mmCIF file of C-alpha atoms and ligand atoms in Angstrom:
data_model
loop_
_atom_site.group_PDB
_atom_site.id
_atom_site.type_symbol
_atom_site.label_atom_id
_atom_site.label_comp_id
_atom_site.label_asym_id
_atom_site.label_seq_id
_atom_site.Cartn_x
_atom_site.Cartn_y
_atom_site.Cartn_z
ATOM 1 C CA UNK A 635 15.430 -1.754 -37.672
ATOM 2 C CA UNK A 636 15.413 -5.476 -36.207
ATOM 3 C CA UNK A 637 13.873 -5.594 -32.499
ATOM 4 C CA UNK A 638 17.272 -6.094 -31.037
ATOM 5 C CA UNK A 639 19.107 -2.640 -32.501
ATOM 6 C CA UNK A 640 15.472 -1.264 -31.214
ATOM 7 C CA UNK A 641 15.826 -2.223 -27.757
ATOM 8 C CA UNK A 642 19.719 -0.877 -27.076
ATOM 9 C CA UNK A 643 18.004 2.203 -28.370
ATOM 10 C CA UNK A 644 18.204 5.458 -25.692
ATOM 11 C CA UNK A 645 14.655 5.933 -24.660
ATOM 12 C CA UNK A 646 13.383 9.268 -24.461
ATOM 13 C CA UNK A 647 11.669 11.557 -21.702
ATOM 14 C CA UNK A 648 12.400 8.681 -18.865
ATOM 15 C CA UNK A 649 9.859 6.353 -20.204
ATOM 16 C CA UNK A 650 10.133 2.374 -20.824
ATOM 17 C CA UNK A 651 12.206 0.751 -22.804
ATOM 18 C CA UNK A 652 9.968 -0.657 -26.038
ATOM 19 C CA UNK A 653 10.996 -3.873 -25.381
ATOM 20 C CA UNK A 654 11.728 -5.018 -21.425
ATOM 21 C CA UNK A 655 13.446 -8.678 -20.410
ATOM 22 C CA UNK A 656 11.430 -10.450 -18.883
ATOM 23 C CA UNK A 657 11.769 -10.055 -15.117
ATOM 24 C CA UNK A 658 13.535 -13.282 -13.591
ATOM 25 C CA UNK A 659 11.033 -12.895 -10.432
ATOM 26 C CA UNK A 660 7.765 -15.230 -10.552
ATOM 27 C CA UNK A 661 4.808 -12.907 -10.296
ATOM 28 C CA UNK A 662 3.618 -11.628 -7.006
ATOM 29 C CA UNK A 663 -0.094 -13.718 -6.351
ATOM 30 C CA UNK A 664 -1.864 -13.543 -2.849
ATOM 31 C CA UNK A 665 -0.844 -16.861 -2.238
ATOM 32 C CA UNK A 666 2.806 -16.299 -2.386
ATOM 33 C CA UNK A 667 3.043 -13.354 -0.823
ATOM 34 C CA UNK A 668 0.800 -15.137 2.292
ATOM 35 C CA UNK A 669 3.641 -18.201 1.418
ATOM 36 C CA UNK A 670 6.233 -15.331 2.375
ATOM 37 C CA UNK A 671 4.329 -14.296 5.189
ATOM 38 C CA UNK A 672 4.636 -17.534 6.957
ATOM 39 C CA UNK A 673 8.451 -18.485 5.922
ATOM 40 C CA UNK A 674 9.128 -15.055 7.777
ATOM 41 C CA UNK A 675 10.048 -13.287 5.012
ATOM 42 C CA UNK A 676 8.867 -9.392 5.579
ATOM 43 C CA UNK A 677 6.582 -8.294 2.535
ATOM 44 C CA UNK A 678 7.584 -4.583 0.726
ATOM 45 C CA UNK A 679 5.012 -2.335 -0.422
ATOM 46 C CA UNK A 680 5.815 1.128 -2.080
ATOM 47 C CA UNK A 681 2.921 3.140 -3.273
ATOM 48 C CA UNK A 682 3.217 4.656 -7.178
ATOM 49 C CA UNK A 683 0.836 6.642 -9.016
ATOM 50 C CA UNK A 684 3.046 6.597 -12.432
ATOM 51 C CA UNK A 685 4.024 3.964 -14.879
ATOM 52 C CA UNK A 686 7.799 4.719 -14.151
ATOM 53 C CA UNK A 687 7.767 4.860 -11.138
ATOM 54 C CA UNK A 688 5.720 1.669 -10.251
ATOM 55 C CA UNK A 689 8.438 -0.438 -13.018
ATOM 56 C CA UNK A 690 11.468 0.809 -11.697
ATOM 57 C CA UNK A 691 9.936 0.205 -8.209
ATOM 58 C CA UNK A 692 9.037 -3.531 -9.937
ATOM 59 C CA UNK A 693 12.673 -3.720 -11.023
ATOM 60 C CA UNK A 694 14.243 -3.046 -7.479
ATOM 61 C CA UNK A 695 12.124 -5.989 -5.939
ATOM 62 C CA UNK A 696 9.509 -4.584 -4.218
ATOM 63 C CA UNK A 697 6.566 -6.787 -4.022
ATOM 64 C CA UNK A 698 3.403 -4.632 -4.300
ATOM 65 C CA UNK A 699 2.720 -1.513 -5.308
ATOM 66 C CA UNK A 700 0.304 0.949 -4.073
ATOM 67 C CA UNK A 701 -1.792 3.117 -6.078
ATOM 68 C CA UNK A 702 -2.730 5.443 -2.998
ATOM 69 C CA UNK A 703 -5.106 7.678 -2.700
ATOM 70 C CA UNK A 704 -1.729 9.552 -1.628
ATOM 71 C CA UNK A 705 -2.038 10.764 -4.926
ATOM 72 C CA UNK A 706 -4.415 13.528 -4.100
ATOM 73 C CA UNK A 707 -1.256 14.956 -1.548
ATOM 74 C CA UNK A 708 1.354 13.903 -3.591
ATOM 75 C CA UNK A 709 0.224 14.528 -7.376
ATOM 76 C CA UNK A 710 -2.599 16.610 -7.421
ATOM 77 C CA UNK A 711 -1.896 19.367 -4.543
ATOM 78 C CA UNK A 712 -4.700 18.427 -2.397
ATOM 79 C CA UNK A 713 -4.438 19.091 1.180
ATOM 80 C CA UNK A 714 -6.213 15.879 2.396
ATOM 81 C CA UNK A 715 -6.951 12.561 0.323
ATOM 82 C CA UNK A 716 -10.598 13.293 0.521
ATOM 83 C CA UNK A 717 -11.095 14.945 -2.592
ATOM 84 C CA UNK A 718 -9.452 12.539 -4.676
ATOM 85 C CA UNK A 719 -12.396 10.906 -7.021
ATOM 86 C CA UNK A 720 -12.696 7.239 -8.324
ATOM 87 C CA UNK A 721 -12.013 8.406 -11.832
ATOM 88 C CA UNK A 722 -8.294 9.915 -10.664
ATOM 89 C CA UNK A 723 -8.285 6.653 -8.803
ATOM 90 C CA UNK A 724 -9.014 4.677 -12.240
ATOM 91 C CA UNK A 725 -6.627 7.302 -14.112
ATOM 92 C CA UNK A 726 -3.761 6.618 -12.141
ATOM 93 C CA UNK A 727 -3.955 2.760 -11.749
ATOM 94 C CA UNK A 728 -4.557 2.476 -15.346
ATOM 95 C CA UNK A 729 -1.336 4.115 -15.883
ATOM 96 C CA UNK A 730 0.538 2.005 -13.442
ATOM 97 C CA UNK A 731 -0.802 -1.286 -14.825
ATOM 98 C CA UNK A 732 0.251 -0.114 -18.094
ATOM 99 C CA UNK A 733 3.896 0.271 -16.887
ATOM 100 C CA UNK A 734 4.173 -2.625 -15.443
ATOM 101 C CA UNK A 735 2.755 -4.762 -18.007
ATOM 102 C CA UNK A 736 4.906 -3.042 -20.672
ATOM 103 C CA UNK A 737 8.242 -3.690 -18.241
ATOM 104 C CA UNK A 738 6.476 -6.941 -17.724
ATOM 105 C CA UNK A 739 6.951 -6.338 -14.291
ATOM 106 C CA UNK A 740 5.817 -8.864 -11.723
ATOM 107 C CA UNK A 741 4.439 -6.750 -8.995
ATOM 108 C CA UNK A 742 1.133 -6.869 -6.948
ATOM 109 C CA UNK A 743 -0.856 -3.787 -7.266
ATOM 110 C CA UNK A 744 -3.166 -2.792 -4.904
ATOM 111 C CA UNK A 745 -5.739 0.089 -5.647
ATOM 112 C CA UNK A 746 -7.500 2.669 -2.929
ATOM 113 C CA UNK A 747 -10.931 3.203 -2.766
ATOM 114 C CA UNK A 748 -11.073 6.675 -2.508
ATOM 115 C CA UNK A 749 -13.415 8.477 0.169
ATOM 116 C CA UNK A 750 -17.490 8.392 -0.713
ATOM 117 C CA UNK A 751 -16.808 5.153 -2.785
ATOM 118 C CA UNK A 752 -17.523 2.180 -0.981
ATOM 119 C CA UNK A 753 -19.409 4.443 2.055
ATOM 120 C CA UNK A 754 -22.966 4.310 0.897
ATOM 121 C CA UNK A 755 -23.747 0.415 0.830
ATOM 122 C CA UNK A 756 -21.883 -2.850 -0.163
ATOM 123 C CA UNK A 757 -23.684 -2.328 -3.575
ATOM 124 C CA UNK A 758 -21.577 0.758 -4.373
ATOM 125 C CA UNK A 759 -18.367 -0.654 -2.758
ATOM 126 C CA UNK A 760 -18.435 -3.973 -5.400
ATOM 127 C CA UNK A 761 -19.387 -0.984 -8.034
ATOM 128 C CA UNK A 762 -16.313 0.934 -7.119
ATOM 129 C CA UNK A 763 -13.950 -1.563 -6.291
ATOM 130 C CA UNK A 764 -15.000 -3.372 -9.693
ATOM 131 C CA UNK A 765 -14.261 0.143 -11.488
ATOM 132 C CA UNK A 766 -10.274 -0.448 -9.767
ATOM 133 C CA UNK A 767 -10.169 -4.058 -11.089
ATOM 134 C CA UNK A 768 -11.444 -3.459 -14.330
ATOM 135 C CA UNK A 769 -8.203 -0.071 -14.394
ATOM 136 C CA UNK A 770 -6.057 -3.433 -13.462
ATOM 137 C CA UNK A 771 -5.852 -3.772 -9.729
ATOM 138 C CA UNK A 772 -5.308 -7.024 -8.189
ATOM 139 C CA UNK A 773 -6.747 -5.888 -4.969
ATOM 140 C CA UNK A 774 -8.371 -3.174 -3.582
ATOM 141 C CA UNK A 775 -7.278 -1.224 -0.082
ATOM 142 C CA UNK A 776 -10.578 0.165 2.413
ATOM 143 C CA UNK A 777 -10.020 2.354 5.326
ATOM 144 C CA UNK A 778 -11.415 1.511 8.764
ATOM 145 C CA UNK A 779 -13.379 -1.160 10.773
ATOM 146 C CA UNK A 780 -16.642 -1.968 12.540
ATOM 147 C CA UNK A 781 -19.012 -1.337 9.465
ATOM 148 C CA UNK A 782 -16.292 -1.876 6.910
ATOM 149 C CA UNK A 783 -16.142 -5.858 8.105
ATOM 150 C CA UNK A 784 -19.284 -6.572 5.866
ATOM 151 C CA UNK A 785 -18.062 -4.836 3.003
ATOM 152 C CA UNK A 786 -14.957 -6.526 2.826
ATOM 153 C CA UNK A 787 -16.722 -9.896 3.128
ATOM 154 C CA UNK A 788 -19.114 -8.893 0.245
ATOM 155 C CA UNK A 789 -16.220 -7.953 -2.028
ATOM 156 C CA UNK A 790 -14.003 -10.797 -1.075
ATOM 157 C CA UNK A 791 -17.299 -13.380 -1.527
ATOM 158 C CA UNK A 792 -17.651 -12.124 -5.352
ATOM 159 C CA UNK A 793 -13.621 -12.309 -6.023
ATOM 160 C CA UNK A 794 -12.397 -9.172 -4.867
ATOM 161 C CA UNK A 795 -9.094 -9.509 -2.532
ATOM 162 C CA UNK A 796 -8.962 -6.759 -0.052
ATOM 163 C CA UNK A 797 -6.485 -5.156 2.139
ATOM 164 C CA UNK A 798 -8.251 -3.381 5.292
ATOM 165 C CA UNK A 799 -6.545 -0.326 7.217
ATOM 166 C CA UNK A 800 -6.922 0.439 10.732
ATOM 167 C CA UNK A 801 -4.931 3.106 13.226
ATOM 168 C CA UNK A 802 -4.409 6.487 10.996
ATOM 169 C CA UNK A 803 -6.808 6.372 8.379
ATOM 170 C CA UNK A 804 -6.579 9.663 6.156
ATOM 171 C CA UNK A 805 -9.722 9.729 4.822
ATOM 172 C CA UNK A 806 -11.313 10.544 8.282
ATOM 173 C CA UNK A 807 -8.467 12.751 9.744
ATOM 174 C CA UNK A 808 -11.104 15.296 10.499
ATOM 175 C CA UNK A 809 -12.367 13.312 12.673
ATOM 176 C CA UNK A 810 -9.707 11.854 14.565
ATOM 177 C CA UNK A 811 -8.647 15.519 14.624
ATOM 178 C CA UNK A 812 -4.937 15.600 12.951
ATOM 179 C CA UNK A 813 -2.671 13.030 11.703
ATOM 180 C CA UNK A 814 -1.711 11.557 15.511
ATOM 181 C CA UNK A 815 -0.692 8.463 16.890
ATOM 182 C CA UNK A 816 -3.928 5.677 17.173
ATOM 183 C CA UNK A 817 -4.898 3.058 19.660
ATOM 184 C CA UNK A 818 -2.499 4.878 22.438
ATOM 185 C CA UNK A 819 -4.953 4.125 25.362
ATOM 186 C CA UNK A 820 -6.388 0.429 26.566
ATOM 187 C CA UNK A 821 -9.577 1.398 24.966
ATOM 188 C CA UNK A 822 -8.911 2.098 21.767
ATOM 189 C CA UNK A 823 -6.473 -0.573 21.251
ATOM 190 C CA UNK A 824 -8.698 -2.760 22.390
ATOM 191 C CA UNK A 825 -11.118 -1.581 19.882
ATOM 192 C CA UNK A 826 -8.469 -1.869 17.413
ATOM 193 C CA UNK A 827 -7.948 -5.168 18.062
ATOM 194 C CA UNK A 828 -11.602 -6.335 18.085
ATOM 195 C CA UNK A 829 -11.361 -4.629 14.321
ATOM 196 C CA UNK A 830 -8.520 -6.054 12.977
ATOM 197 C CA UNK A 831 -10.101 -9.671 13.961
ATOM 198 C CA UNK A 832 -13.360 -9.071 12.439
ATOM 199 C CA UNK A 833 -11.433 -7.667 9.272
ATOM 200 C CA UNK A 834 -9.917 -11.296 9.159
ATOM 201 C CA UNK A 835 -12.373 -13.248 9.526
ATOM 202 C CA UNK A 836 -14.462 -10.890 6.783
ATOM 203 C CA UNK A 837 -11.294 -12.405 4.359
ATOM 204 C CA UNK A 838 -9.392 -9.378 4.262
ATOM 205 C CA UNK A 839 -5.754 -10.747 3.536
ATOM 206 C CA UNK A 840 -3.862 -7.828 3.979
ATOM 207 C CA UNK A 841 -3.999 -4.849 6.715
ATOM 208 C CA UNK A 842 -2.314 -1.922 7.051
ATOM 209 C CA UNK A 843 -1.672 -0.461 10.568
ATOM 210 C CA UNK A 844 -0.691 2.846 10.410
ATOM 211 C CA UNK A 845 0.793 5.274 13.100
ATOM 212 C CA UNK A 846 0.272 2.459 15.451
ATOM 213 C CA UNK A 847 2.580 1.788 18.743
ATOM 214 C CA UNK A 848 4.837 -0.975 18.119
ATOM 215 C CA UNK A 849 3.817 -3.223 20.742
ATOM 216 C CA UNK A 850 -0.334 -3.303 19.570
ATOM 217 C CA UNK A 851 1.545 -3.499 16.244
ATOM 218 C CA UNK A 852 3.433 -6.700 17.011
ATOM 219 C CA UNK A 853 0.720 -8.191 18.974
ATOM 220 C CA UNK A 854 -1.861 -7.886 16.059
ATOM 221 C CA UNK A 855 0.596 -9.291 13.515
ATOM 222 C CA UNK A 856 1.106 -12.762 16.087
ATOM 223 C CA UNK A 857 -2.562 -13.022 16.767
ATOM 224 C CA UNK A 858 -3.716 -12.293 12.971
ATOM 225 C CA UNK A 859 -2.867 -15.850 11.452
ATOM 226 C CA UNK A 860 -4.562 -15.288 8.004
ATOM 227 C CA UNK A 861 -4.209 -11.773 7.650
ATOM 228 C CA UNK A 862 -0.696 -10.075 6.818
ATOM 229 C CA UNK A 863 0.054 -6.985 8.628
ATOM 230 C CA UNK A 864 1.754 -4.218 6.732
ATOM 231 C CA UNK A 865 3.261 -1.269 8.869
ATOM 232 C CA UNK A 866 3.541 2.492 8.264
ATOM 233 C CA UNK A 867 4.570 4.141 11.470
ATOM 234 C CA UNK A 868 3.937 0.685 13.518
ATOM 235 C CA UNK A 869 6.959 -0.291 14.498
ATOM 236 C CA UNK A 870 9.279 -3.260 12.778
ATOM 237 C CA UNK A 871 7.112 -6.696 13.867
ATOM 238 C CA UNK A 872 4.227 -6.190 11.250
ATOM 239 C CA UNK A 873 4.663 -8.493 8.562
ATOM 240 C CA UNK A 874 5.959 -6.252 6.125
ATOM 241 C CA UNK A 875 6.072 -2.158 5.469
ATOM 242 C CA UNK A 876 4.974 0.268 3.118
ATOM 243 C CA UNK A 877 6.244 3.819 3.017
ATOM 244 C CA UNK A 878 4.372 6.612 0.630
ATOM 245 C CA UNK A 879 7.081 6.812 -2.272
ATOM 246 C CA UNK A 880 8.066 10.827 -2.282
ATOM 247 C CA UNK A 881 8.645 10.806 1.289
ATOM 248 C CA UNK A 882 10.758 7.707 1.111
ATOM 249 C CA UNK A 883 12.571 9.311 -1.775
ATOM 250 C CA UNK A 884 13.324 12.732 0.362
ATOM 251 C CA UNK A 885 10.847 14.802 -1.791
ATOM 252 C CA UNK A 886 9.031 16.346 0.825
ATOM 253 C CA UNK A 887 9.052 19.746 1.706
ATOM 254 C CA UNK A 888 6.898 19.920 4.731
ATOM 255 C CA UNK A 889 8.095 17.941 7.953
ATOM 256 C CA UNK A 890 9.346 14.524 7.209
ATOM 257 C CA UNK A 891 7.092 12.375 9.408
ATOM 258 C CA UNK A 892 9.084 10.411 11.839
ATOM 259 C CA UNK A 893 8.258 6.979 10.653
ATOM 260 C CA UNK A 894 10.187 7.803 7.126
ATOM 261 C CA UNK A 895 13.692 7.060 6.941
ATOM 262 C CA UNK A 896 15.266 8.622 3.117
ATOM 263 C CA UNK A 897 16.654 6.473 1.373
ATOM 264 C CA UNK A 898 17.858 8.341 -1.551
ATOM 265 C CA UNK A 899 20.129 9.591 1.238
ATOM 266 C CA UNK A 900 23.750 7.611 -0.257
ATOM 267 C CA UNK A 901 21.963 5.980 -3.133
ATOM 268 C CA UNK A 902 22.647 6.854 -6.590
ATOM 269 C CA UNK A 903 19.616 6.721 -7.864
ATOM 270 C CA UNK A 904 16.320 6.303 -7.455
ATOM 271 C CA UNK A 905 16.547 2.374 -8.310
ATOM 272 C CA UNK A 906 18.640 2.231 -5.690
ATOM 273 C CA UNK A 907 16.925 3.885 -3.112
ATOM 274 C CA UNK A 908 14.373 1.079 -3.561
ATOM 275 C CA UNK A 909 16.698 -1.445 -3.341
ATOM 276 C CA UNK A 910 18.082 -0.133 -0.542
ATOM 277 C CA UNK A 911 14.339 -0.052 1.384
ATOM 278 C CA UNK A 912 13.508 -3.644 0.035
ATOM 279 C CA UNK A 913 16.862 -4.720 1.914
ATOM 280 C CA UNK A 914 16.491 -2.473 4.847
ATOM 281 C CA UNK A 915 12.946 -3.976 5.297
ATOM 282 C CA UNK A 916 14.365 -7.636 4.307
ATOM 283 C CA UNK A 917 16.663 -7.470 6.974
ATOM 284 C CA UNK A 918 14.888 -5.728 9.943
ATOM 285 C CA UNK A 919 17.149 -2.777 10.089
ATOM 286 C CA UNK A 920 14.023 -0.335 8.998
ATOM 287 C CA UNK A 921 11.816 0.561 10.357
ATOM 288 C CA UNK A 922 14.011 0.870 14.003
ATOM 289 C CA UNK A 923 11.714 1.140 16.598
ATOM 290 C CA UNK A 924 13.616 3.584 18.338
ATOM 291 C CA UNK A 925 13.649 6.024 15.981
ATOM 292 C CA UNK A 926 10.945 5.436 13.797
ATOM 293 C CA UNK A 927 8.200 3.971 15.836
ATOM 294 C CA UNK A 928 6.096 4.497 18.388
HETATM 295 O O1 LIG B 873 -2.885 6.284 0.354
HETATM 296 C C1 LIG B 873 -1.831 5.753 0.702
HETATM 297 O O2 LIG B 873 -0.764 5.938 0.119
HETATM 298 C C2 LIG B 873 -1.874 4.859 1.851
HETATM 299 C C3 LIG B 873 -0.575 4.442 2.447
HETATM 300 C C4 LIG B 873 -0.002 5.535 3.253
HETATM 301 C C5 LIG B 873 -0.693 3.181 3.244
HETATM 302 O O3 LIG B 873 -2.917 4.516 2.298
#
């Protein structure tokens, strides 16, 4: 059978076609997504765990992809991310690089470093982060400030981009005692704020701010000139959003947080959905602030 009668073929159990167009998109780099940044063009991030899912997300135009450790919720049952391991963190990206590369998909793909991975010293975080590089991320995603600042400079130094996370940060929801609203009172938003600047200037190039109010939200993303905020639960002024897949596609049986909007809600299909988020978040219609923000 010649390649072309191949690739009109029906493909079987939802997976890739065997041979993809190339996408008409350049792909995603740092540089052009920090180019974006300063045109004023918001920045889309969806996480993925799955080589299907992270192409088709590819295919609707988001820009990066997340490999979360989300996963440990969302795939594996887990009732908080900290028991997901580096090697499900591996496992997963691995799978996600491999869709995209066979959809030759243009997307940026950021991996988590799981809890107890980069904790110990900055030895063991260029270990573990290396691991995620090596499984195909372009960048790896740390949780927290303060003693995270010289880790992120010592990955960054040896060729590792990072993107830091401040405000909710899963992997220590013990300790901030539930999944709540950060950086509420003058003190910890100022703390917050001393954080996010240190993260900078440590060459993190992305930060998420989760469950953040708007306003500290917006006031990081002006200050932070080199460092692209990316909102989840921080109101609509961060550079650009990311929403954990399965809640943004309505599968969630729990309590939807309030920061989610669903999108598969008139779509079609799951393509769709996406496309309908990338546009939503294009054109500053989601996240509202007064329904989805705090
Ligand atoms: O693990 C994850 O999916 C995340 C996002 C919620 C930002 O950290």
């Amino acid at each position: 059978m010649s390649a072309s009668a191949e690739s009109t073929n029906a493909t079987p159990y939802g997976t890739l076609p065997p041979t993809a167009a190339a996408s008409a998109r350049k792909p995603i780099s740092l540089p052009r997504l920090l180019e974006m940044h300063a045109r004023g063009e918001k920045l889309t991030m969806l996480t993925a765990y799955d080589a299907t899912f992270a192409a088709v997300a590819d295919a609707a135009g988001v820009e990066c992809i997340l490999v979360g450790d989300s996963l440990g919720m969302v795939c594996q049952g887990l009732s908080s991310t900290m028991g997901v391991t580096l090697q499900t963190m591996c496992y997963h990206i691995e799978s996600v690089a491999r869709g995209l590369r066979r959809a030759q998909a243009t997307a940026w793909l950021i991996g988590d470093l799981p809890y107890g991975s980069y904790h110990e010293s900055r030895e063991q975080a260029l270990r573990s982060a290396a691991a995620l590089m090596q499984a195909g991320s372009h960048m790896v995603k740390l949780e927290g400030g303060g003693w995270t600042a010289d880790t992120v400079r010592f990955l960054v130094e040896r060729g590792i981009p990072v993107c830091a996370h401040l405000g909710l940060t899963p992997q220590t929801v013990h300790a901030l005692g539930g999944y709540r609203v950060q950086g509420k009172t003058q003190e910890s938003a100022a703390l917050m704020k001393r954080q996010a600047h240190e993260l900078q200037d440590a060459g993190a190039a992305l930060l998420v701010l989760e469950m953040v109010p708007a306003a500290l939200a917006a006031e990081l993303t002006r200050e932070l000139t080199h460092c692209a905020t990316i909102g989840i639960g921080a109101g609509k002024d961060t550079a650009g959003q990311v929403l954990v897949l399965h809640d943004m596609l309505g599968i969630n049986l729990g309590k939807m947080p309030k920061f989610v909007r669903n999108f598969m809600t008139g779509a079609p299909g799951v393509k769709e959905a996406m496309q309908a988020y990338v546009a939503a978040v294009k054109n500053g219609s989601f996240p509202d602030n007064t329904q989805h923000a705090w």
